[in-house]
mmCIF file of C-alpha atoms in Angstrom:
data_model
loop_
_atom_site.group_PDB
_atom_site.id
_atom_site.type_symbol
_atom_site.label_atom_id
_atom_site.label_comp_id
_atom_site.label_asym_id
_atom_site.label_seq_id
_atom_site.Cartn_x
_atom_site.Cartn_y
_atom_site.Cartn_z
ATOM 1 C CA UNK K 1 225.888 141.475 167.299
ATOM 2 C CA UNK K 2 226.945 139.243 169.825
ATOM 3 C CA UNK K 3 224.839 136.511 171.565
ATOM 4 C CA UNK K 4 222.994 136.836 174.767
ATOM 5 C CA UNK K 5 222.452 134.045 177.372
ATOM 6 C CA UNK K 6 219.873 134.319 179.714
ATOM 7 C CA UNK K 7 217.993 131.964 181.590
ATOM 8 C CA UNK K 8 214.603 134.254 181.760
ATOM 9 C CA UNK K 9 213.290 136.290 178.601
ATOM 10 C CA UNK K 10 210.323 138.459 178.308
ATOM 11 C CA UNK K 11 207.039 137.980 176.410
ATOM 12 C CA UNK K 12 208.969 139.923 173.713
ATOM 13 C CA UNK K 13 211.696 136.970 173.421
ATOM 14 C CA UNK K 14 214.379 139.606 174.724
ATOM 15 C CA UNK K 15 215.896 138.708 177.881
ATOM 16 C CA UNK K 16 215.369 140.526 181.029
ATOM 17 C CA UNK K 17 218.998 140.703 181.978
ATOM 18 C CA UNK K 18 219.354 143.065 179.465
ATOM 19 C CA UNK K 19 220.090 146.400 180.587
ATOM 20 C CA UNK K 20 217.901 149.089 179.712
ATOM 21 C CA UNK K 21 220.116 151.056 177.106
ATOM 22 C CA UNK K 22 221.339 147.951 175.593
ATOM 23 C CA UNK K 23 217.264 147.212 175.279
ATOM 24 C CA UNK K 24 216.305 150.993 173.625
ATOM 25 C CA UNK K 25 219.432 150.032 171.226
ATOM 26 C CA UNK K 26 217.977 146.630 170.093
ATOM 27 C CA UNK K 27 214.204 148.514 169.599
ATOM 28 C CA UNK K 28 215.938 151.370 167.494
ATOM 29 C CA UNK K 29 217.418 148.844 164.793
ATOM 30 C CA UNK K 30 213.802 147.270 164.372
ATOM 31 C CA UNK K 31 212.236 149.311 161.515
ATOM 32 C CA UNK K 32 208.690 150.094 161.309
ATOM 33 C CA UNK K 33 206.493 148.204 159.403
ATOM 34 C CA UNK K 34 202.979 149.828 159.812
ATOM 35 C CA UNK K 35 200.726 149.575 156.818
ATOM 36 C CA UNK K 36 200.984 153.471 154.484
ATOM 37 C CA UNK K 37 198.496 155.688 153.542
ATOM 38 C CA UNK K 38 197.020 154.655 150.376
ATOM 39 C CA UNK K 39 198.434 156.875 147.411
ATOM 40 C CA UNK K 40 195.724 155.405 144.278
ATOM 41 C CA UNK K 41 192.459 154.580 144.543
ATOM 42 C CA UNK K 42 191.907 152.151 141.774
ATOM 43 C CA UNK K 43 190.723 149.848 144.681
ATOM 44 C CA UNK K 44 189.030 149.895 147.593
ATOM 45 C CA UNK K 45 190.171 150.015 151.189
ATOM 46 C CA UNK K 46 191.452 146.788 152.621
ATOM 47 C CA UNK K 47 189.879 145.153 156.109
ATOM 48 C CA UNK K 48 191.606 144.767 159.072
ATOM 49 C CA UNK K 49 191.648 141.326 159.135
ATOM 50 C CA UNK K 50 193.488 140.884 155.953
ATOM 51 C CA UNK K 51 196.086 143.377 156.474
ATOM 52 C CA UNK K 52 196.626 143.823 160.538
ATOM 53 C CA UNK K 53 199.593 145.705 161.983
ATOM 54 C CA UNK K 54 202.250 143.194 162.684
ATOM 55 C CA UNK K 55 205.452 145.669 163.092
ATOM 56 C CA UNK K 56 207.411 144.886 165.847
ATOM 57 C CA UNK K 57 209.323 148.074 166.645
ATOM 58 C CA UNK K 58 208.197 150.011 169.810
ATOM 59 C CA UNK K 59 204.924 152.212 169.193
ATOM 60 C CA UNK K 60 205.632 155.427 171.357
ATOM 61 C CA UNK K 61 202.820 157.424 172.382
ATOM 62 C CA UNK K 62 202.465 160.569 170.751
ATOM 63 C CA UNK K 63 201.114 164.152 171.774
ATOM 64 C CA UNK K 64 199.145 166.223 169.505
ATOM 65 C CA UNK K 65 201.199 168.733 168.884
ATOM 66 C CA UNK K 66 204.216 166.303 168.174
ATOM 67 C CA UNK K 67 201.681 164.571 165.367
ATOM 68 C CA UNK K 68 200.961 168.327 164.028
ATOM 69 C CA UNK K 69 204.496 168.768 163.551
ATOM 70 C CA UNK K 70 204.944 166.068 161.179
ATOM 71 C CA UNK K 71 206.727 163.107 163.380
ATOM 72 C CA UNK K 72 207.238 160.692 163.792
ATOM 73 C CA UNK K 73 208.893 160.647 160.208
ATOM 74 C CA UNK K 74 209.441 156.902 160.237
ATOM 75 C CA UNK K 75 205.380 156.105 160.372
ATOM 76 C CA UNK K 76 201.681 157.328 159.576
ATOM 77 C CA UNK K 77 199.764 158.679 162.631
ATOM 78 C CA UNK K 78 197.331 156.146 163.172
ATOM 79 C CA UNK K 79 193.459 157.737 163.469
ATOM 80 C CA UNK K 80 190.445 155.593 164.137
ATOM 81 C CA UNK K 81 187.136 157.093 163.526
ATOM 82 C CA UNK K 82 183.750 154.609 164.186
ATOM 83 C CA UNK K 83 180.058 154.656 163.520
ATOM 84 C CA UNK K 84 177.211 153.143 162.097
ATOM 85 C CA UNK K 85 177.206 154.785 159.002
ATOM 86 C CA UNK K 86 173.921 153.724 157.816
ATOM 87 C CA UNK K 87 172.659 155.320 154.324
ATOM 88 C CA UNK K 88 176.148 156.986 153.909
ATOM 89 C CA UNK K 89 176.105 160.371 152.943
ATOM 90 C CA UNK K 90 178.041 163.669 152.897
ATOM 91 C CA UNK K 91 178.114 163.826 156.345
ATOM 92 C CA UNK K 92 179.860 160.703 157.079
ATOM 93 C CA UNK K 93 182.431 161.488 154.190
ATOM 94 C CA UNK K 94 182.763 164.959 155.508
ATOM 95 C CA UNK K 95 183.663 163.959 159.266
ATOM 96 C CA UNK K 96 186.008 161.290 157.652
ATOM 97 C CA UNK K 97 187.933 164.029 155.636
ATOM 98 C CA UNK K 98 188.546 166.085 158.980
ATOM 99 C CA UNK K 99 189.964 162.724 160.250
ATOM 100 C CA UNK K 100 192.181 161.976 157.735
ATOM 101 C CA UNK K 101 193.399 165.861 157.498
ATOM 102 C CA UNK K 102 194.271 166.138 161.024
ATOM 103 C CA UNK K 103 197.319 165.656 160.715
ATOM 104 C CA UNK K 104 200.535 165.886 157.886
ATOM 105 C CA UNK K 105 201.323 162.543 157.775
ATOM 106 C CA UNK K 106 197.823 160.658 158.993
ATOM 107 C CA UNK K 107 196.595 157.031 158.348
ATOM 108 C CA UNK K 108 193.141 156.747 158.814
ATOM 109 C CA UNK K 109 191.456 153.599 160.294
ATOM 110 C CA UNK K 110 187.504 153.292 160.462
ATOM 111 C CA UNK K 111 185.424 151.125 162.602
ATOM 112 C CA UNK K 112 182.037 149.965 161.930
ATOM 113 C CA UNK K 113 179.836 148.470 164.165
ATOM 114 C CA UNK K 114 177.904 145.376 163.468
ATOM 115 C CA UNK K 115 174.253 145.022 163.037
ATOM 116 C CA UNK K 116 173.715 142.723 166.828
ATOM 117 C CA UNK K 117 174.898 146.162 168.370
ATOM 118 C CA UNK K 118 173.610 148.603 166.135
ATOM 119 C CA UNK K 119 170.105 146.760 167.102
ATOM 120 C CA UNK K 120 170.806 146.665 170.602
ATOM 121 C CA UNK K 121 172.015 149.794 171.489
ATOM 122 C CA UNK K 122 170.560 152.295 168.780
ATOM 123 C CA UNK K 123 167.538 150.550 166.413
ATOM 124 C CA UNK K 124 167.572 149.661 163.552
ATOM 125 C CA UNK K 125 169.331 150.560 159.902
ATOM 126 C CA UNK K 126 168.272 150.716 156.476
ATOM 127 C CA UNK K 127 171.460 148.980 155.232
ATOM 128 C CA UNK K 128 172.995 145.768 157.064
ATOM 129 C CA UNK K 129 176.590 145.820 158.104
ATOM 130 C CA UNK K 130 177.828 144.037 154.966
ATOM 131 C CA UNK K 131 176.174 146.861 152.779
ATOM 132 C CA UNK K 132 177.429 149.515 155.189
ATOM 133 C CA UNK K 133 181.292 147.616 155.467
ATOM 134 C CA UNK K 134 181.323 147.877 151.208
ATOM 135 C CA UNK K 135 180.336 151.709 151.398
ATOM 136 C CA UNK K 136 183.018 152.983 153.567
ATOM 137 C CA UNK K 137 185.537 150.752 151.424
ATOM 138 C CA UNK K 138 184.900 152.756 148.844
ATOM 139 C CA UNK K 139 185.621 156.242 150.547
ATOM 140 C CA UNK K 140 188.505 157.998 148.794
ATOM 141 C CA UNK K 141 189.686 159.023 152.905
ATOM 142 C CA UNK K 142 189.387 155.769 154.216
ATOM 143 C CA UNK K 143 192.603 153.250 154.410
ATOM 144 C CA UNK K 144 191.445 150.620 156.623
ATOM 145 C CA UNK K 145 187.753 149.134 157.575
ATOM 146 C CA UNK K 146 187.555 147.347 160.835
ATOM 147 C CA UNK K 147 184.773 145.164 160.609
ATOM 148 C CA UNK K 148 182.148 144.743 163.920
ATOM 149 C CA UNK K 149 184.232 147.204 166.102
ATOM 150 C CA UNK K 150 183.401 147.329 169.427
ATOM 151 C CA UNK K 151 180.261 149.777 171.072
ATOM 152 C CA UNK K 152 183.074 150.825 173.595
ATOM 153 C CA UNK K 153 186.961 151.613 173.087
ATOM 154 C CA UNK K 154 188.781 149.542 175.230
ATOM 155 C CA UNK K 155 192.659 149.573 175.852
ATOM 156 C CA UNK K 156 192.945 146.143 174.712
ATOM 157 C CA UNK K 157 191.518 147.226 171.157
ATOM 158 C CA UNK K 158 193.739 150.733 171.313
ATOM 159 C CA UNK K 159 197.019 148.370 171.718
ATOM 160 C CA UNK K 160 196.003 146.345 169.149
ATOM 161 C CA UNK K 161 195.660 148.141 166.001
ATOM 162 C CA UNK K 162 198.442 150.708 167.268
ATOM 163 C CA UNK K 163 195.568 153.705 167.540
ATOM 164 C CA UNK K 164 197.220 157.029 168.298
ATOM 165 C CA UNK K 165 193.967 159.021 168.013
ATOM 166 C CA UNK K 166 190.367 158.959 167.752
ATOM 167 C CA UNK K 167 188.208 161.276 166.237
ATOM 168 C CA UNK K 168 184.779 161.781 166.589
ATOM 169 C CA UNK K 169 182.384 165.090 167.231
ATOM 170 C CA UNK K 170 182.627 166.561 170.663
ATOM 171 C CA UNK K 171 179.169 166.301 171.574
ATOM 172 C CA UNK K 172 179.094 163.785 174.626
ATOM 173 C CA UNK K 173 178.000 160.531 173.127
ATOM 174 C CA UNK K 174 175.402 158.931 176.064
ATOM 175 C CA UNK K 175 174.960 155.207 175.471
ATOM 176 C CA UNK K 176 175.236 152.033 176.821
ATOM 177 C CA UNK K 177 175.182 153.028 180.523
ATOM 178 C CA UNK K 178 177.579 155.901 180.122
ATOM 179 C CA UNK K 179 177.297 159.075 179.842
ATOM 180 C CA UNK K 180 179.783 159.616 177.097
ATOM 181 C CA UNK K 181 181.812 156.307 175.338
ATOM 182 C CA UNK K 182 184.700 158.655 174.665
ATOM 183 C CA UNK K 183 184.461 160.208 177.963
ATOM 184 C CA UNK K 184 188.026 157.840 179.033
ATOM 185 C CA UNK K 185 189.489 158.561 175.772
ATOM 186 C CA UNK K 186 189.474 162.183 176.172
ATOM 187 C CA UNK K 187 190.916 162.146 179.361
ATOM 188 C CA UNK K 188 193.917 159.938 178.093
ATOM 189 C CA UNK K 189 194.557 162.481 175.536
ATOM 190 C CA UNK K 190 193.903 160.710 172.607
ATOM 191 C CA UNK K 191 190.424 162.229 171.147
ATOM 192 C CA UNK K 192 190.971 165.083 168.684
ATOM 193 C CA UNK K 193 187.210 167.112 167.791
ATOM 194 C CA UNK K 194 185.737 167.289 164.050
ATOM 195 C CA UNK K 195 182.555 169.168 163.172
ATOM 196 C CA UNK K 196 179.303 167.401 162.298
ATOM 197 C CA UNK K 197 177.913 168.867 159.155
ATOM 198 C CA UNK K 198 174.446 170.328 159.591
ATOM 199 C CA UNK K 199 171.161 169.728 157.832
ATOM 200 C CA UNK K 200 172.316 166.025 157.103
ATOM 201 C CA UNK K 201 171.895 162.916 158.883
ATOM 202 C CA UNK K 202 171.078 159.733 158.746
ATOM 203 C CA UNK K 203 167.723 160.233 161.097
ATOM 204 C CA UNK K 204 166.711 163.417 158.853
ATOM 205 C CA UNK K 205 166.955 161.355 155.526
ATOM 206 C CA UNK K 206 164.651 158.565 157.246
ATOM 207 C CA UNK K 207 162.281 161.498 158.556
ATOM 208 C CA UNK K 208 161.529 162.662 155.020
ATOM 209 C CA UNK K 209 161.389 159.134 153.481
ATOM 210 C CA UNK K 210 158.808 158.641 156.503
ATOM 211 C CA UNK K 211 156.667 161.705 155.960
ATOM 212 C CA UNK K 212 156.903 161.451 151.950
ATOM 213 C CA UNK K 213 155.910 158.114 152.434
ATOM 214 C CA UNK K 214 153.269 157.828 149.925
ATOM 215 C CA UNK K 215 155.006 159.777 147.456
ATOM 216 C CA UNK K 216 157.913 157.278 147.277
ATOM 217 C CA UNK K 217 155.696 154.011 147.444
ATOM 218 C CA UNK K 218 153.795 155.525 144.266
ATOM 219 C CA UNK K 219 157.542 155.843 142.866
ATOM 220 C CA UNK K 220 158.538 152.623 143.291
ATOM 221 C CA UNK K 221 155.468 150.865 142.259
ATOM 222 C CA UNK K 222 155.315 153.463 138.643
ATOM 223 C CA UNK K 223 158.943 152.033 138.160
ATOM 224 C CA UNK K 224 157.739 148.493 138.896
ATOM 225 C CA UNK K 225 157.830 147.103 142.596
ATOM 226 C CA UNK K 226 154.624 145.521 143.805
ATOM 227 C CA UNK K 227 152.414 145.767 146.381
ATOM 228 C CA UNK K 228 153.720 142.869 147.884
ATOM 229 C CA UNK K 229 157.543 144.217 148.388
ATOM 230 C CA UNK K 230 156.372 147.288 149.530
ATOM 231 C CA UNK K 231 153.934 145.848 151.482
ATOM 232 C CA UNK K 232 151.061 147.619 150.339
ATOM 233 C CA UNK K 233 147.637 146.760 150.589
ATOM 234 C CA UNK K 234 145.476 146.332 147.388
ATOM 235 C CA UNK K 235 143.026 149.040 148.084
ATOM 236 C CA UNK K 236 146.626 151.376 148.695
ATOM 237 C CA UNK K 237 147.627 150.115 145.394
ATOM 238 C CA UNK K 238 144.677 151.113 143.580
ATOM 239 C CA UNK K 239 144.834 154.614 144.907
ATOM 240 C CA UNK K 240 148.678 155.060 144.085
ATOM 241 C CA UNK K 241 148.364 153.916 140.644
ATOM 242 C CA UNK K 242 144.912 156.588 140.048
ATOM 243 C CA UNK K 243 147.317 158.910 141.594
ATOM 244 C CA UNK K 244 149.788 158.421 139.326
ATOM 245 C CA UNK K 245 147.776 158.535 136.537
ATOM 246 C CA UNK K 246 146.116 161.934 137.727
ATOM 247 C CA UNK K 247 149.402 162.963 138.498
ATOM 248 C CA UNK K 248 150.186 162.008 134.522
ATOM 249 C CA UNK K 249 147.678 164.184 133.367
ATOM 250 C CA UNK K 250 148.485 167.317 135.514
ATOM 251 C CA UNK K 251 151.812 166.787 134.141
ATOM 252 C CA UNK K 252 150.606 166.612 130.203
ATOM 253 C CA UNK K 253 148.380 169.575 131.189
ATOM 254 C CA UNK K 254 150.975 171.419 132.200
ATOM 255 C CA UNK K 255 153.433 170.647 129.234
ATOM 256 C CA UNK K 256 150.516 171.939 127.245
ATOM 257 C CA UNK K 257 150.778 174.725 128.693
ATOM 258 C CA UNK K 258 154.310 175.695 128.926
ATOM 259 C CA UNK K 259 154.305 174.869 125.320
ATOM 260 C CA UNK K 260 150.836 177.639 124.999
ATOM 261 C CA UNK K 261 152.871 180.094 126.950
ATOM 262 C CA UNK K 262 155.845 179.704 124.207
ATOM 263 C CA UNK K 263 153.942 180.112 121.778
ATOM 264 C CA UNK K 264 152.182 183.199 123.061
ATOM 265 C CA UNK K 265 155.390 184.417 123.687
ATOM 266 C CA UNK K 266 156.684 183.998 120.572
ATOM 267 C CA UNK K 267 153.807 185.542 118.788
ATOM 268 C CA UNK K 268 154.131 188.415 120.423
ATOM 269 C CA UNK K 269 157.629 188.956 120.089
ATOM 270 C CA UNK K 270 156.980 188.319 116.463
ATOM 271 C CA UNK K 271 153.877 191.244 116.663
ATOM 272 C CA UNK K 272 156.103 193.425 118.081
ATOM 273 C CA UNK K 273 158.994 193.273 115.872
ATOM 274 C CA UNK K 274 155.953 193.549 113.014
ATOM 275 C CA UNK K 275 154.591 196.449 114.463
ATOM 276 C CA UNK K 276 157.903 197.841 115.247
ATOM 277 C CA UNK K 277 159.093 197.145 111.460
ATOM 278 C CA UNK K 278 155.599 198.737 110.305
ATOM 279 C CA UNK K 279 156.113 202.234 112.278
ATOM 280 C CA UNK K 280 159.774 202.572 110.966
ATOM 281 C CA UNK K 281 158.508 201.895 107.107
ATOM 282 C CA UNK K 282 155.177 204.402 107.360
ATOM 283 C CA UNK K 283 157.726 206.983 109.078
ATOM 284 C CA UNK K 284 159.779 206.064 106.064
ATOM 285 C CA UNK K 285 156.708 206.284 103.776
ATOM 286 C CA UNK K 286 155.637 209.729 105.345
ATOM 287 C CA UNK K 287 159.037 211.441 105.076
ATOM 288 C CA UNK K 288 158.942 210.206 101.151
ATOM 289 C CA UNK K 289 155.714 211.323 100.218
ATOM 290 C CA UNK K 290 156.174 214.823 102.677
ATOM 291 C CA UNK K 291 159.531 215.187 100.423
ATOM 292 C CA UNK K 292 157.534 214.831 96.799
ATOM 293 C CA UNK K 293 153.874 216.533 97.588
ATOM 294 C CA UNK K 294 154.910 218.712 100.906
ATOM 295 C CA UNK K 295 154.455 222.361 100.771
ATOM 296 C CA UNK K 296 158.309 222.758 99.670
ATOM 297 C CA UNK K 297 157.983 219.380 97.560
ATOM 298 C CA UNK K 298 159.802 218.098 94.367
ATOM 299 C CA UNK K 299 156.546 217.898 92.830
ATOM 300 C CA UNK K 300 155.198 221.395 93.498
ATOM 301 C CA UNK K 301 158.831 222.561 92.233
ATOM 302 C CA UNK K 302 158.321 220.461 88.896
ATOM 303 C CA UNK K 303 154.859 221.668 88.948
ATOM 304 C CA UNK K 304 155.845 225.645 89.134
ATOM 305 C CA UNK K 305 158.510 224.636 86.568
ATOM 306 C CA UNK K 306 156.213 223.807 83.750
ATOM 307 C CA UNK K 307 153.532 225.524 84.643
ATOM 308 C CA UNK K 308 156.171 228.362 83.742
ATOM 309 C CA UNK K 309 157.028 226.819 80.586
ATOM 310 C CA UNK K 310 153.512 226.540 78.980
ATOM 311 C CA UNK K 311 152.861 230.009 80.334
ATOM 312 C CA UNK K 312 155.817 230.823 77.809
ATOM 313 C CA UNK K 313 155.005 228.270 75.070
ATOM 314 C CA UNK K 314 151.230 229.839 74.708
ATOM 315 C CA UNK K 315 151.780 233.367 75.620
ATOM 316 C CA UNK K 316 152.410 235.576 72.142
ATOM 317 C CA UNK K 317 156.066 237.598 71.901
ATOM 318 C CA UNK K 318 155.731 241.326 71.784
ATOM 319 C CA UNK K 319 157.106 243.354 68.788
ATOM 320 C CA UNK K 320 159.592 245.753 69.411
ATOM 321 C CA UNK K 321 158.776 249.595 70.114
ATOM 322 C CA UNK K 322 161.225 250.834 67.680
ATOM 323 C CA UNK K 323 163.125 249.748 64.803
ATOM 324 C CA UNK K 324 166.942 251.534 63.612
ATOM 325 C CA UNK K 325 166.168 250.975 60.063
ATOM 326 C CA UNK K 326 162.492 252.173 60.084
ATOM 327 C CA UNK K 327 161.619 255.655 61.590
ATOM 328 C CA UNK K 328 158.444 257.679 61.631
ATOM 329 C CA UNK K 329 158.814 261.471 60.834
ATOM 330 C CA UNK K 330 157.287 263.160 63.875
ATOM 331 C CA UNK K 331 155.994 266.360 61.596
ATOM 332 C CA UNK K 332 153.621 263.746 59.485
ATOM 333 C CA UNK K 333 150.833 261.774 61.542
ATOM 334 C CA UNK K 334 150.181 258.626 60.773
ATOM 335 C CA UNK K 335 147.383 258.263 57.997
ATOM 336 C CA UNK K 336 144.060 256.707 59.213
ATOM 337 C CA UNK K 337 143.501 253.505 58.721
ATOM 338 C CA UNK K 338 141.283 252.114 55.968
ATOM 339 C CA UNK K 339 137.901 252.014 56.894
ATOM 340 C CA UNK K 340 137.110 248.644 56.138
ATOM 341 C CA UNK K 341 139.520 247.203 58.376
ATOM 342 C CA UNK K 342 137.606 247.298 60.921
ATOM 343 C CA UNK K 343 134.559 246.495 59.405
ATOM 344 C CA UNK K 344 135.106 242.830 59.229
ATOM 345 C CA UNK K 345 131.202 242.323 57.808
ATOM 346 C CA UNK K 346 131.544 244.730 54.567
ATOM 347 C CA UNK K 347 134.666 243.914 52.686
ATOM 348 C CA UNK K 348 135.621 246.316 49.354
ATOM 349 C CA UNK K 349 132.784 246.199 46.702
ATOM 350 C CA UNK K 350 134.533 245.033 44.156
ATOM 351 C CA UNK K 351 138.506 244.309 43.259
ATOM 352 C CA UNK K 352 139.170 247.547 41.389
ATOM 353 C CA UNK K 353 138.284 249.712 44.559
ATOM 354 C CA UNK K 354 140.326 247.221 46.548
ATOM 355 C CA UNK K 355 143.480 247.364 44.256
ATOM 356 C CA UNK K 356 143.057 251.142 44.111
ATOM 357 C CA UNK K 357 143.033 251.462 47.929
ATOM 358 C CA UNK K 358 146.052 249.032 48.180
ATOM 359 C CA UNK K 359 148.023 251.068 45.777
ATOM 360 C CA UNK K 360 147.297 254.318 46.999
ATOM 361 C CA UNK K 361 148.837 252.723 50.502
ATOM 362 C CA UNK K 362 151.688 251.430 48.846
ATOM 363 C CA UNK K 363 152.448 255.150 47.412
ATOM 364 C CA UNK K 364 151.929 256.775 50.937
ATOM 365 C CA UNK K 365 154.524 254.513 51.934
ATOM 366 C CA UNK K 366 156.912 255.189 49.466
ATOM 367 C CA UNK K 367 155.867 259.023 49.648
ATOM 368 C CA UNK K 368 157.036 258.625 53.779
ATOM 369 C CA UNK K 369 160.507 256.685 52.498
#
């Protein structure tokens, strides 16, 4: 590259003699060095003032629609995003994820102001600026902190830390004389709009702490705060600690009875699967006995069965009518019996008339043969 003489040179160092493409030439070789997006987060976010923008090459102002598109290739679009940020919260992170998202390639910047203007200009915060610096360090969206940024964006602050955009709600933010601090910013065409998130805010976390109050001051003294750091009076103290000990045995009470209730609960279900068990085995019980004493019964079967048998077994067996070797003549009756047959009371006389009858029935028998 050859050597220029001049007698005059810009604030730059680059003489004014120059001519103008010879100039755009000389800014084109300069490389960007503007800080990258963070890719870990095994630490937190860095401050401004120990790692500023010091690259050298020519920061051209972008459009919105250019910055959508993805360029310019060579360097993160640079967002800023400011607040108080007092009790962080899901809000906060969730209005810093729409800033860093804006855009493809975006590196996101975040102000916070100090405590003297927080003070002055919108009352006072829970957490001072050093405990409100640490927690936006340690947002996963955030790549730089910029410690006790100003109430009021001016173009001496834009130019130096290279801002492209700024993003912030688009409600009109009235303060400090004005009615809207971005109100200059939007009409340079630098703000770009991201949603509040509803139902979360710093002043609605302070509004419950405020109207809970004595529930919290009980809580802090039961896990061991005194009076005097909460600045409590004695006879306060005494009521929150009978509170708490009321509030100890409502709790017991009710323990008592949740455990009651279980075991009510239990007891039934146990009665019911008892009574349940009970119906199936007397139905079971029912059908067996119906089965062995009902009116078609095993029993009354078994019964009839030997019933029938001792019928047989004492019942007497008939003789038959006729005989094939033993026939009576039907011309010859039957000779009468012997008289003292059925006289059971007046046997024979004596054994001769007895052996004559028998023998004289003996020859009638023969006489029929």
């Amino acid at each position: 590259m050859p050597v220029l003489t001049t007698d005059a040179e810009s604030e730059t160092g680059i003489p004014k003699s120059l001519s103008n493409e010879l100039l755009s030439e000389i800014m084109e070789e300069i490389e960007h060095t503007c800080p990258q997006p963070r890719l870990t987060l095994i630490a937190p976010a860095p401050f401004a003032d120990e790692i500023s923008c010091q690259c050298q090459a020519p920061h051209e102002k972008l459009t919105i629609t250019q910055a959508r598109l993805g360029t310019p290739v060579d360097r993160p679009v640079r967002v800023y995003a400011d607040g108080i940020f007092d009790l962080f919260h899901s809000g906060h992170a969730r209005a810093l994820m729409q800033a860093k998202t804006l855009f493809p390639n975006s590196y996101l910047l975040v102000g916070v102001c100090s405590d003297d203007l927080t003070h002055k200009f919108k009352g006072f915060t829970v957490m001072n600026e050093t405990e409100r610096y640490e927690a936006l360090r340690h947002c996963r969206y955030v790549d730089e902190v910029i410690r006790d940024a100003p109430w009021t964006l001016t173009p001496e602050f834009l130019e130096k830390h290279k801002i492209d955009f700024v993003a912030h709600d688009d409600i009109p933010y009235s303060s400090a004389g004005s009615d809207d601090v971005y109100k200059h910013i939007k009409e340079a065409g630098m703000f770009v709009p991201t949603q509040r998130t509803e139902g979360i805010s710093t002043s609605d976390i302070i509004t419950r702490i405020v109207r809970d109050y004595d529930v919290y001051a009980r809580r802090n003294l039961q896990r061991g705060y005194t009076a005097k750091e909460l600045n409590v009076s004695f006879i306060n103290e005494k009521k929150y600690r009978f509170q708490n000990q009321v509030d100890k045995m409502k709790e017991k009470v009710k323990n008592v009875e949740e455990k009651s209730k279980e075991f009510v609960n239990k007891v039934e279900e146990k009665s019911h699967d008892l009574i349940q068990k009970w119906e199936e085995k007397s139905r079971e019980f029912i059908g067996n006995f119906l089965e062995l004493f009902g009116p078609d019964g095993a029993w009354k079967q078994m019964f009839q069965e030997r019933s029938g048998r001792m019928l047989q077994a004492l019942s007497p067996r008939q003789s038959p009518t006729s005989s094939p070797t033993r026939g009576r003549s039907p011309s010859r009756s039957p000779s009468p019996p012997s008289p003292w047959l059925f006289n059971k009371a007046s046997p024979p006389s004596s054994p001769k008339v007895a052996s004559a009858s028998i023998s004289s029935m003996s020859e009638g028998d023969e006489d029929e043969k």
